[in-house]
């Protein structure tokens, strides 16, 4: 396997977490405009991608492979928790 193949494999491993992070950040900015007013979309997506990437690594280490329902549940939790924390912390009503 050459170095380019390694890069592609790693990108495909983390792509579900990154895509969910981007979609969730967009949905958060669209549906909860008031709560996410002061936060940029890229900031939400970056923190969600970081949490999802850590959850992916955790799931692979714990389960032994990627692509399982438990792994996808961990990705969803890893993406949503940082984004929820950001919106909760910067909320005008909190």
mmCIF file of N, CA, C and O in Angstrom:
data_model
loop_
_atom_site.group_PDB
_atom_site.id
_atom_site.type_symbol
_atom_site.label_atom_id
_atom_site.label_comp_id
_atom_site.label_asym_id
_atom_site.label_seq_id
_atom_site.Cartn_x
_atom_site.Cartn_y
_atom_site.Cartn_z
ATOM 1 N N UNK A 1 0.853 -1.169 0.000
ATOM 2 C CA UNK A 1 0.000 0.000 0.000
ATOM 3 C C UNK A 1 0.905 1.240 0.000
ATOM 4 O O UNK A 1 1.759 1.394 0.865
ATOM 5 N N UNK A 2 0.684 2.116 -0.937
ATOM 6 C CA UNK A 2 1.504 3.330 -1.007
ATOM 7 C C UNK A 2 0.929 4.416 -0.094
ATOM 8 O O UNK A 2 -0.181 4.281 0.418
ATOM 9 N N UNK A 3 1.672 5.506 0.130
ATOM 10 C CA UNK A 3 1.207 6.557 1.049
ATOM 11 C C UNK A 3 -0.113 7.204 0.630
ATOM 12 O O UNK A 3 -0.909 7.586 1.494
ATOM 13 N N UNK A 4 -0.364 7.320 -0.649
ATOM 14 C CA UNK A 4 -1.628 7.902 -1.095
ATOM 15 C C UNK A 4 -2.808 7.005 -0.716
ATOM 16 O O UNK A 4 -3.873 7.501 -0.320
ATOM 17 N N UNK A 5 -2.629 5.709 -0.800
ATOM 18 C CA UNK A 5 -3.683 4.786 -0.372
ATOM 19 C C UNK A 5 -3.971 4.916 1.123
ATOM 20 O O UNK A 5 -5.124 4.841 1.551
ATOM 21 N N UNK A 6 -2.936 5.126 1.909
ATOM 22 C CA UNK A 6 -3.112 5.303 3.356
ATOM 23 C C UNK A 6 -3.940 6.561 3.626
ATOM 24 O O UNK A 6 -4.853 6.556 4.459
ATOM 25 N N UNK A 7 -3.626 7.637 2.912
ATOM 26 C CA UNK A 7 -4.384 8.880 3.079
ATOM 27 C C UNK A 7 -5.844 8.658 2.716
ATOM 28 O O UNK A 7 -6.753 9.095 3.440
ATOM 29 N N UNK A 8 -6.105 7.982 1.609
ATOM 30 C CA UNK A 8 -7.490 7.731 1.196
ATOM 31 C C UNK A 8 -8.226 6.851 2.198
ATOM 32 O O UNK A 8 -9.411 7.058 2.473
ATOM 33 N N UNK A 9 -7.546 5.855 2.740
ATOM 34 C CA UNK A 9 -8.189 4.994 3.736
ATOM 35 C C UNK A 9 -8.539 5.781 4.997
ATOM 36 O O UNK A 9 -9.625 5.607 5.565
ATOM 37 N N UNK A 10 -7.642 6.638 5.443
ATOM 38 C CA UNK A 10 -7.930 7.438 6.633
ATOM 39 C C UNK A 10 -9.061 8.434 6.372
ATOM 40 O O UNK A 10 -9.919 8.649 7.237
ATOM 41 N N UNK A 11 -9.066 9.043 5.201
ATOM 42 C CA UNK A 11 -10.163 9.971 4.863
ATOM 43 C C UNK A 11 -11.495 9.244 4.830
ATOM 44 O O UNK A 11 -12.501 9.757 5.329
ATOM 45 N N UNK A 12 -11.517 8.053 4.273
ATOM 46 C CA UNK A 12 -12.770 7.293 4.227
ATOM 47 C C UNK A 12 -13.179 6.788 5.605
ATOM 48 O O UNK A 12 -14.372 6.607 5.866
ATOM 49 N N UNK A 13 -12.226 6.568 6.490
ATOM 50 C CA UNK A 13 -12.556 6.163 7.856
ATOM 51 C C UNK A 13 -13.263 7.295 8.600
ATOM 52 O O UNK A 13 -14.248 7.070 9.311
ATOM 53 N N UNK A 14 -12.773 8.515 8.426
ATOM 54 C CA UNK A 14 -13.324 9.651 9.167
ATOM 55 C C UNK A 14 -14.417 10.407 8.415
ATOM 56 O O UNK A 14 -15.035 11.302 8.994
ATOM 57 N N UNK A 15 -14.671 10.078 7.157
ATOM 58 C CA UNK A 15 -15.668 10.805 6.370
ATOM 59 C C UNK A 15 -17.071 10.799 6.978
ATOM 60 O O UNK A 15 -17.726 11.847 6.980
ATOM 61 N N UNK A 16 -17.585 9.694 7.514
ATOM 62 C CA UNK A 16 -18.917 9.763 8.137
ATOM 63 C C UNK A 16 -18.991 10.767 9.282
ATOM 64 O O UNK A 16 -19.961 11.520 9.388
ATOM 65 N N UNK A 17 -17.967 10.823 10.111
ATOM 66 C CA UNK A 17 -17.968 11.774 11.230
ATOM 67 C C UNK A 17 -17.917 13.204 10.716
ATOM 68 O O UNK A 17 -18.630 14.082 11.216
ATOM 69 N N UNK A 18 -17.101 13.471 9.708
ATOM 70 C CA UNK A 18 -16.980 14.824 9.175
ATOM 71 C C UNK A 18 -18.259 15.258 8.473
ATOM 72 O O UNK A 18 -18.684 16.405 8.602
ATOM 73 N N UNK A 19 -18.885 14.348 7.736
ATOM 74 C CA UNK A 19 -20.133 14.695 7.035
ATOM 75 C C UNK A 19 -21.265 14.957 8.027
ATOM 76 O O UNK A 19 -22.027 15.916 7.867
ATOM 77 N N UNK A 20 -21.377 14.129 9.041
ATOM 78 C CA UNK A 20 -22.416 14.335 10.054
ATOM 79 C C UNK A 20 -22.169 15.644 10.796
ATOM 80 O O UNK A 20 -23.113 16.389 11.091
ATOM 81 N N UNK A 21 -20.918 15.963 11.077
ATOM 82 C CA UNK A 21 -20.597 17.209 11.773
ATOM 83 C C UNK A 21 -21.012 18.421 10.931
ATOM 84 O O UNK A 21 -21.589 19.383 11.451
ATOM 85 N N UNK A 22 -20.747 18.376 9.645
ATOM 86 C CA UNK A 22 -21.123 19.492 8.764
ATOM 87 C C UNK A 22 -22.639 19.616 8.660
ATOM 88 O O UNK A 22 -23.188 20.724 8.729
ATOM 89 N N UNK A 23 -23.322 18.499 8.497
ATOM 90 C CA UNK A 23 -24.787 18.533 8.387
ATOM 91 C C UNK A 23 -25.446 18.974 9.690
ATOM 92 O O UNK A 23 -26.415 19.747 9.677
ATOM 93 N N UNK A 24 -24.923 18.499 10.808
ATOM 94 C CA UNK A 24 -25.494 18.884 12.099
ATOM 95 C C UNK A 24 -25.257 20.359 12.399
ATOM 96 O O UNK A 24 -26.121 21.020 12.967
ATOM 97 N N UNK A 25 -24.095 20.869 12.018
ATOM 98 C CA UNK A 25 -23.828 22.297 12.223
ATOM 99 C C UNK A 25 -24.777 23.143 11.388
ATOM 100 O O UNK A 25 -25.305 24.159 11.854
ATOM 101 N N UNK A 26 -25.014 22.719 10.151
ATOM 102 C CA UNK A 26 -25.967 23.444 9.314
ATOM 103 C C UNK A 26 -27.381 23.381 9.854
ATOM 104 O O UNK A 26 -28.100 24.388 9.861
ATOM 105 N N UNK A 27 -27.788 22.222 10.315
ATOM 106 C CA UNK A 27 -29.133 22.080 10.881
ATOM 107 C C UNK A 27 -29.279 22.892 12.164
ATOM 108 O O UNK A 27 -30.315 23.518 12.401
ATOM 109 N N UNK A 28 -28.232 22.921 12.958
ATOM 110 C CA UNK A 28 -28.280 23.697 14.198
ATOM 111 C C UNK A 28 -28.407 25.183 13.905
ATOM 112 O O UNK A 28 -29.185 25.885 14.539
ATOM 113 N N UNK A 29 -27.645 25.665 12.918
ATOM 114 C CA UNK A 29 -27.716 27.080 12.556
ATOM 115 C C UNK A 29 -29.071 27.424 11.925
ATOM 116 O O UNK A 29 -29.559 28.541 12.070
ATOM 117 N N UNK A 30 -29.684 26.475 11.247
ATOM 118 C CA UNK A 30 -30.965 26.716 10.591
ATOM 119 C C UNK A 30 -32.139 26.613 11.567
ATOM 120 O O UNK A 30 -33.015 27.490 11.592
ATOM 121 N N UNK A 31 -32.146 25.594 12.401
ATOM 122 C CA UNK A 31 -33.302 25.337 13.257
ATOM 123 C C UNK A 31 -33.270 26.101 14.577
ATOM 124 O O UNK A 31 -34.317 26.445 15.109
ATOM 125 N N UNK A 32 -32.088 26.327 15.120
ATOM 126 C CA UNK A 32 -31.960 27.037 16.387
ATOM 127 C C UNK A 32 -31.170 28.330 16.174
ATOM 128 O O UNK A 32 -30.098 28.522 16.736
ATOM 129 N N UNK A 33 -31.735 29.207 15.376
ATOM 130 C CA UNK A 33 -31.045 30.447 15.006
ATOM 131 C C UNK A 33 -30.698 31.294 16.226
ATOM 132 O O UNK A 33 -29.615 31.845 16.312
ATOM 133 N N UNK A 34 -31.632 31.432 17.134
ATOM 134 C CA UNK A 34 -31.418 32.303 18.288
ATOM 135 C C UNK A 34 -30.304 31.774 19.193
ATOM 136 O O UNK A 34 -29.455 32.526 19.647
ATOM 137 N N UNK A 35 -30.313 30.488 19.435
ATOM 138 C CA UNK A 35 -29.329 29.902 20.344
ATOM 139 C C UNK A 35 -27.939 29.870 19.715
ATOM 140 O O UNK A 35 -26.939 30.007 20.411
ATOM 141 N N UNK A 36 -27.845 29.704 18.411
ATOM 142 C CA UNK A 36 -26.545 29.599 17.736
ATOM 143 C C UNK A 36 -26.171 30.879 17.003
ATOM 144 O O UNK A 36 -25.370 30.856 16.080
ATOM 145 N N UNK A 37 -26.717 31.987 17.423
ATOM 146 C CA UNK A 37 -26.502 33.256 16.717
ATOM 147 C C UNK A 37 -25.041 33.686 16.688
ATOM 148 O O UNK A 37 -24.533 34.092 15.669
ATOM 149 N N UNK A 38 -24.330 33.623 17.772
ATOM 150 C CA UNK A 38 -22.967 34.141 17.839
ATOM 151 C C UNK A 38 -21.889 33.146 17.451
ATOM 152 O O UNK A 38 -20.705 33.430 17.590
ATOM 153 N N UNK A 39 -22.263 31.969 16.969
ATOM 154 C CA UNK A 39 -21.293 30.927 16.662
ATOM 155 C C UNK A 39 -21.239 30.729 15.152
ATOM 156 O O UNK A 39 -22.281 30.571 14.509
ATOM 157 N N UNK A 40 -20.050 30.737 14.597
ATOM 158 C CA UNK A 40 -19.903 30.498 13.163
ATOM 159 C C UNK A 40 -20.145 29.021 12.848
ATOM 160 O O UNK A 40 -19.841 28.137 13.651
ATOM 161 N N UNK A 41 -20.648 28.774 11.623
ATOM 162 C CA UNK A 41 -20.905 27.410 11.176
ATOM 163 C C UNK A 41 -19.618 26.591 11.189
ATOM 164 O O UNK A 41 -19.606 25.436 11.608
ATOM 165 N N UNK A 42 -18.524 27.187 10.715
ATOM 166 C CA UNK A 42 -17.252 26.462 10.648
ATOM 167 C C UNK A 42 -16.765 26.069 12.036
ATOM 168 O O UNK A 42 -16.171 24.996 12.210
ATOM 169 N N UNK A 43 -17.014 26.897 13.026
ATOM 170 C CA UNK A 43 -16.613 26.581 14.399
ATOM 171 C C UNK A 43 -17.392 25.374 14.921
ATOM 172 O O UNK A 43 -16.809 24.462 15.532
ATOM 173 N N UNK A 44 -18.692 25.368 14.678
ATOM 174 C CA UNK A 44 -19.510 24.220 15.086
ATOM 175 C C UNK A 44 -19.084 22.952 14.358
ATOM 176 O O UNK A 44 -18.972 21.880 14.963
ATOM 177 N N UNK A 45 -18.850 23.069 13.051
ATOM 178 C CA UNK A 45 -18.472 21.899 12.262
ATOM 179 C C UNK A 45 -17.109 21.361 12.694
ATOM 180 O O UNK A 45 -16.910 20.138 12.756
ATOM 181 N N UNK A 46 -16.181 22.242 12.992
ATOM 182 C CA UNK A 46 -14.844 21.806 13.405
ATOM 183 C C UNK A 46 -14.880 21.056 14.733
ATOM 184 O O UNK A 46 -14.273 19.987 14.872
ATOM 185 N N UNK A 47 -15.600 21.607 15.710
ATOM 186 C CA UNK A 47 -15.694 20.918 16.997
ATOM 187 C C UNK A 47 -16.455 19.597 16.867
ATOM 188 O O UNK A 47 -16.117 18.600 17.517
ATOM 189 N N UNK A 48 -17.495 19.580 16.043
ATOM 190 C CA UNK A 48 -18.220 18.333 15.817
ATOM 191 C C UNK A 48 -17.363 17.293 15.115
ATOM 192 O O UNK A 48 -17.402 16.103 15.455
ATOM 193 N N UNK A 49 -16.566 17.725 14.141
ATOM 194 C CA UNK A 49 -15.677 16.797 13.436
ATOM 195 C C UNK A 49 -14.605 16.242 14.366
ATOM 196 O O UNK A 49 -14.254 15.055 14.282
ATOM 197 N N UNK A 50 -14.102 17.078 15.263
ATOM 198 C CA UNK A 50 -13.102 16.600 16.221
ATOM 199 C C UNK A 50 -13.697 15.561 17.166
ATOM 200 O O UNK A 50 -13.093 14.511 17.416
ATOM 201 N N UNK A 51 -14.902 15.846 17.673
ATOM 202 C CA UNK A 51 -15.559 14.874 18.551
ATOM 203 C C UNK A 51 -15.920 13.592 17.828
ATOM 204 O O UNK A 51 -15.755 12.491 18.361
ATOM 205 N N UNK A 52 -16.389 13.706 16.597
ATOM 206 C CA UNK A 52 -16.718 12.520 15.810
ATOM 207 C C UNK A 52 -15.495 11.696 15.452
ATOM 208 O O UNK A 52 -15.548 10.465 15.431
ATOM 209 N N UNK A 53 -14.383 12.372 15.182
ATOM 210 C CA UNK A 53 -13.143 11.653 14.875
ATOM 211 C C UNK A 53 -12.640 10.887 16.093
ATOM 212 O O UNK A 53 -12.196 9.739 15.977
ATOM 213 N N UNK A 54 -12.720 11.520 17.259
ATOM 214 C CA UNK A 54 -12.321 10.813 18.482
ATOM 215 C C UNK A 54 -13.245 9.632 18.762
ATOM 216 O O UNK A 54 -12.789 8.575 19.199
ATOM 217 N N UNK A 55 -14.518 9.799 18.496
ATOM 218 C CA UNK A 55 -15.459 8.693 18.698
ATOM 219 C C UNK A 55 -15.187 7.558 17.708
ATOM 220 O O UNK A 55 -15.328 6.378 18.064
ATOM 221 N N UNK A 56 -14.788 7.893 16.492
ATOM 222 C CA UNK A 56 -14.449 6.865 15.504
ATOM 223 C C UNK A 56 -13.254 6.050 15.975
ATOM 224 O O UNK A 56 -13.268 4.817 15.914
ATOM 225 N N UNK A 57 -12.223 6.731 16.449
ATOM 226 C CA UNK A 57 -11.035 6.030 16.945
ATOM 227 C C UNK A 57 -11.401 5.170 18.154
ATOM 228 O O UNK A 57 -10.981 4.007 18.251
ATOM 229 N N UNK A 58 -12.199 5.713 19.060
ATOM 230 C CA UNK A 58 -12.634 4.962 20.234
ATOM 231 C C UNK A 58 -13.419 3.715 19.826
ATOM 232 O O UNK A 58 -13.207 2.631 20.375
ATOM 233 N N UNK A 59 -14.330 3.866 18.853
ATOM 234 C CA UNK A 59 -15.144 2.728 18.421
ATOM 235 C C UNK A 59 -14.291 1.660 17.756
ATOM 236 O O UNK A 59 -14.508 0.460 17.979
ATOM 237 N N UNK A 60 -13.321 2.065 16.945
ATOM 238 C CA UNK A 60 -12.447 1.083 16.296
ATOM 239 C C UNK A 60 -11.610 0.340 17.342
ATOM 240 O O UNK A 60 -11.433 -0.879 17.254
ATOM 241 N N UNK A 61 -11.112 1.067 18.332
ATOM 242 C CA UNK A 61 -10.327 0.408 19.375
ATOM 243 C C UNK A 61 -11.180 -0.506 20.248
ATOM 244 O O UNK A 61 -10.744 -1.584 20.655
ATOM 245 N N UNK A 62 -12.414 -0.085 20.548
ATOM 246 C CA UNK A 62 -13.277 -0.863 21.434
ATOM 247 C C UNK A 62 -13.904 -2.059 20.713
ATOM 248 O O UNK A 62 -13.893 -3.182 21.232
ATOM 249 N N UNK A 63 -14.434 -1.820 19.521
ATOM 250 C CA UNK A 63 -15.151 -2.874 18.800
ATOM 251 C C UNK A 63 -14.210 -3.709 17.934
ATOM 252 O O UNK A 63 -14.434 -4.888 17.719
ATOM 253 N N UNK A 64 -13.168 -3.067 17.412
ATOM 254 C CA UNK A 64 -12.204 -3.795 16.602
ATOM 255 C C UNK A 64 -12.355 -3.583 15.115
ATOM 256 O O UNK A 64 -11.534 -4.038 14.329
ATOM 257 N N UNK A 65 -13.393 -2.905 14.696
ATOM 258 C CA UNK A 65 -13.595 -2.605 13.275
ATOM 259 C C UNK A 65 -14.545 -1.421 13.178
ATOM 260 O O UNK A 65 -15.216 -1.057 14.133
ATOM 261 N N UNK A 66 -14.570 -0.830 11.996
ATOM 262 C CA UNK A 66 -15.503 0.278 11.802
ATOM 263 C C UNK A 66 -16.722 -0.216 11.031
ATOM 264 O O UNK A 66 -16.746 -1.324 10.518
ATOM 265 N N UNK A 67 -17.757 0.610 10.994
ATOM 266 C CA UNK A 67 -18.953 0.256 10.241
ATOM 267 C C UNK A 67 -20.026 -0.451 11.045
ATOM 268 O O UNK A 67 -20.992 -0.942 10.474
ATOM 269 N N UNK A 68 -19.897 -0.507 12.348
ATOM 270 C CA UNK A 68 -20.931 -1.161 13.157
ATOM 271 C C UNK A 68 -21.923 -0.123 13.667
ATOM 272 O O UNK A 68 -21.637 1.073 13.694
ATOM 273 N N UNK A 69 -23.079 -0.570 14.064
ATOM 274 C CA UNK A 69 -24.106 0.351 14.565
ATOM 275 C C UNK A 69 -23.650 1.023 15.855
ATOM 276 O O UNK A 69 -23.948 2.182 16.089
ATOM 277 N N UNK A 70 -22.932 0.309 16.689
ATOM 278 C CA UNK A 70 -22.397 0.911 17.895
ATOM 279 C C UNK A 70 -21.392 2.014 17.590
ATOM 280 O O UNK A 70 -21.346 3.040 18.263
ATOM 281 N N UNK A 71 -20.595 1.794 16.571
ATOM 282 C CA UNK A 71 -19.639 2.811 16.148
ATOM 283 C C UNK A 71 -20.322 4.053 15.610
ATOM 284 O O UNK A 71 -19.906 5.182 15.900
ATOM 285 N N UNK A 72 -21.392 3.844 14.831
ATOM 286 C CA UNK A 72 -22.132 4.991 14.301
ATOM 287 C C UNK A 72 -22.867 5.743 15.416
ATOM 288 O O UNK A 72 -22.983 6.969 15.367
ATOM 289 N N UNK A 73 -23.335 5.033 16.418
ATOM 290 C CA UNK A 73 -23.956 5.706 17.568
ATOM 291 C C UNK A 73 -22.922 6.524 18.330
ATOM 292 O O UNK A 73 -23.214 7.643 18.781
ATOM 293 N N UNK A 74 -21.711 5.998 18.458
ATOM 294 C CA UNK A 74 -20.644 6.750 19.117
ATOM 295 C C UNK A 74 -20.283 7.989 18.309
ATOM 296 O O UNK A 74 -20.022 9.056 18.881
ATOM 297 N N UNK A 75 -20.267 7.882 16.982
ATOM 298 C CA UNK A 75 -19.990 9.042 16.128
ATOM 299 C C UNK A 75 -21.061 10.100 16.333
ATOM 300 O O UNK A 75 -20.761 11.294 16.476
ATOM 301 N N UNK A 76 -22.305 9.692 16.359
ATOM 302 C CA UNK A 76 -23.397 10.649 16.546
ATOM 303 C C UNK A 76 -23.277 11.360 17.895
ATOM 304 O O UNK A 76 -23.432 12.577 17.977
ATOM 305 N N UNK A 77 -22.972 10.613 18.937
ATOM 306 C CA UNK A 77 -22.781 11.236 20.255
ATOM 307 C C UNK A 77 -21.547 12.129 20.264
ATOM 308 O O UNK A 77 -21.565 13.222 20.841
ATOM 309 N N UNK A 78 -20.479 11.682 19.618
ATOM 310 C CA UNK A 78 -19.260 12.470 19.577
ATOM 311 C C UNK A 78 -19.402 13.761 18.798
ATOM 312 O O UNK A 78 -18.715 14.741 19.073
ATOM 313 N N UNK A 79 -20.289 13.777 17.827
ATOM 314 C CA UNK A 79 -20.519 15.006 17.048
ATOM 315 C C UNK A 79 -21.457 15.944 17.789
ATOM 316 O O UNK A 79 -21.221 17.152 17.865
ATOM 317 N N UNK A 80 -22.525 15.421 18.343
ATOM 318 C CA UNK A 80 -23.547 16.293 18.915
ATOM 319 C C UNK A 80 -23.155 16.883 20.273
ATOM 320 O O UNK A 80 -23.537 18.015 20.561
ATOM 321 N N UNK A 81 -22.414 16.163 21.080
ATOM 322 C CA UNK A 81 -22.080 16.688 22.408
ATOM 323 C C UNK A 81 -21.240 17.969 22.369
ATOM 324 O O UNK A 81 -21.558 18.919 23.081
ATOM 325 N N UNK A 82 -20.174 18.056 21.559
ATOM 326 C CA UNK A 82 -19.449 19.331 21.512
ATOM 327 C C UNK A 82 -20.291 20.477 20.941
ATOM 328 O O UNK A 82 -20.217 21.612 21.418
ATOM 329 N N UNK A 83 -21.106 20.180 19.936
ATOM 330 C CA UNK A 83 -21.938 21.226 19.355
ATOM 331 C C UNK A 83 -22.995 21.686 20.354
ATOM 332 O O UNK A 83 -23.273 22.880 20.466
ATOM 333 N N UNK A 84 -23.569 20.772 21.084
ATOM 334 C CA UNK A 84 -24.544 21.144 22.108
ATOM 335 C C UNK A 84 -23.878 21.971 23.194
ATOM 336 O O UNK A 84 -24.430 22.964 23.668
ATOM 337 N N UNK A 85 -22.663 21.573 23.588
ATOM 338 C CA UNK A 85 -21.951 22.322 24.606
ATOM 339 C C UNK A 85 -21.629 23.743 24.166
ATOM 340 O O UNK A 85 -21.720 24.679 24.959
ATOM 341 N N UNK A 86 -21.263 23.917 22.915
ATOM 342 C CA UNK A 86 -20.991 25.266 22.410
ATOM 343 C C UNK A 86 -22.234 26.139 22.409
ATOM 344 O O UNK A 86 -22.185 27.304 22.782
ATOM 345 N N UNK A 87 -23.350 25.585 21.975
ATOM 346 C CA UNK A 87 -24.571 26.390 21.930
ATOM 347 C C UNK A 87 -25.119 26.653 23.323
ATOM 348 O O UNK A 87 -25.686 27.705 23.573
ATOM 349 N N UNK A 88 -24.936 25.738 24.236
ATOM 350 C CA UNK A 88 -25.422 25.923 25.592
ATOM 351 C C UNK A 88 -24.608 26.997 26.307
ATOM 352 O O UNK A 88 -25.133 27.837 27.004
ATOM 353 N N UNK A 89 -23.282 26.979 26.081
ATOM 354 C CA UNK A 89 -22.399 27.915 26.756
ATOM 355 C C UNK A 89 -22.608 29.352 26.276
ATOM 356 O O UNK A 89 -22.536 30.275 27.055
ATOM 357 N N UNK A 90 -22.884 29.533 24.982
ATOM 358 C CA UNK A 90 -22.980 30.876 24.426
ATOM 359 C C UNK A 90 -24.421 31.343 24.264
ATOM 360 O O UNK A 90 -24.673 32.340 23.623
ATOM 361 N N UNK A 91 -25.344 30.622 24.851
ATOM 362 C CA UNK A 91 -26.750 30.978 24.717
ATOM 363 C C UNK A 91 -27.064 32.256 25.490
ATOM 364 O O UNK A 91 -26.612 32.435 26.617
ATOM 365 N N UNK A 92 -27.874 33.148 24.903
ATOM 366 C CA UNK A 92 -28.253 34.357 25.632
ATOM 367 C C UNK A 92 -29.194 34.073 26.801
ATOM 368 O O UNK A 92 -29.316 34.881 27.703
ATOM 369 N N UNK A 93 -29.853 32.929 26.791
ATOM 370 C CA UNK A 93 -30.836 32.603 27.832
ATOM 371 C C UNK A 93 -30.251 31.792 28.987
ATOM 372 O O UNK A 93 -30.953 31.478 29.918
ATOM 373 N N UNK A 94 -28.975 31.411 28.898
ATOM 374 C CA UNK A 94 -28.430 30.555 29.961
ATOM 375 C C UNK A 94 -27.779 31.357 31.064
ATOM 376 O O UNK A 94 -27.512 32.492 30.995
#
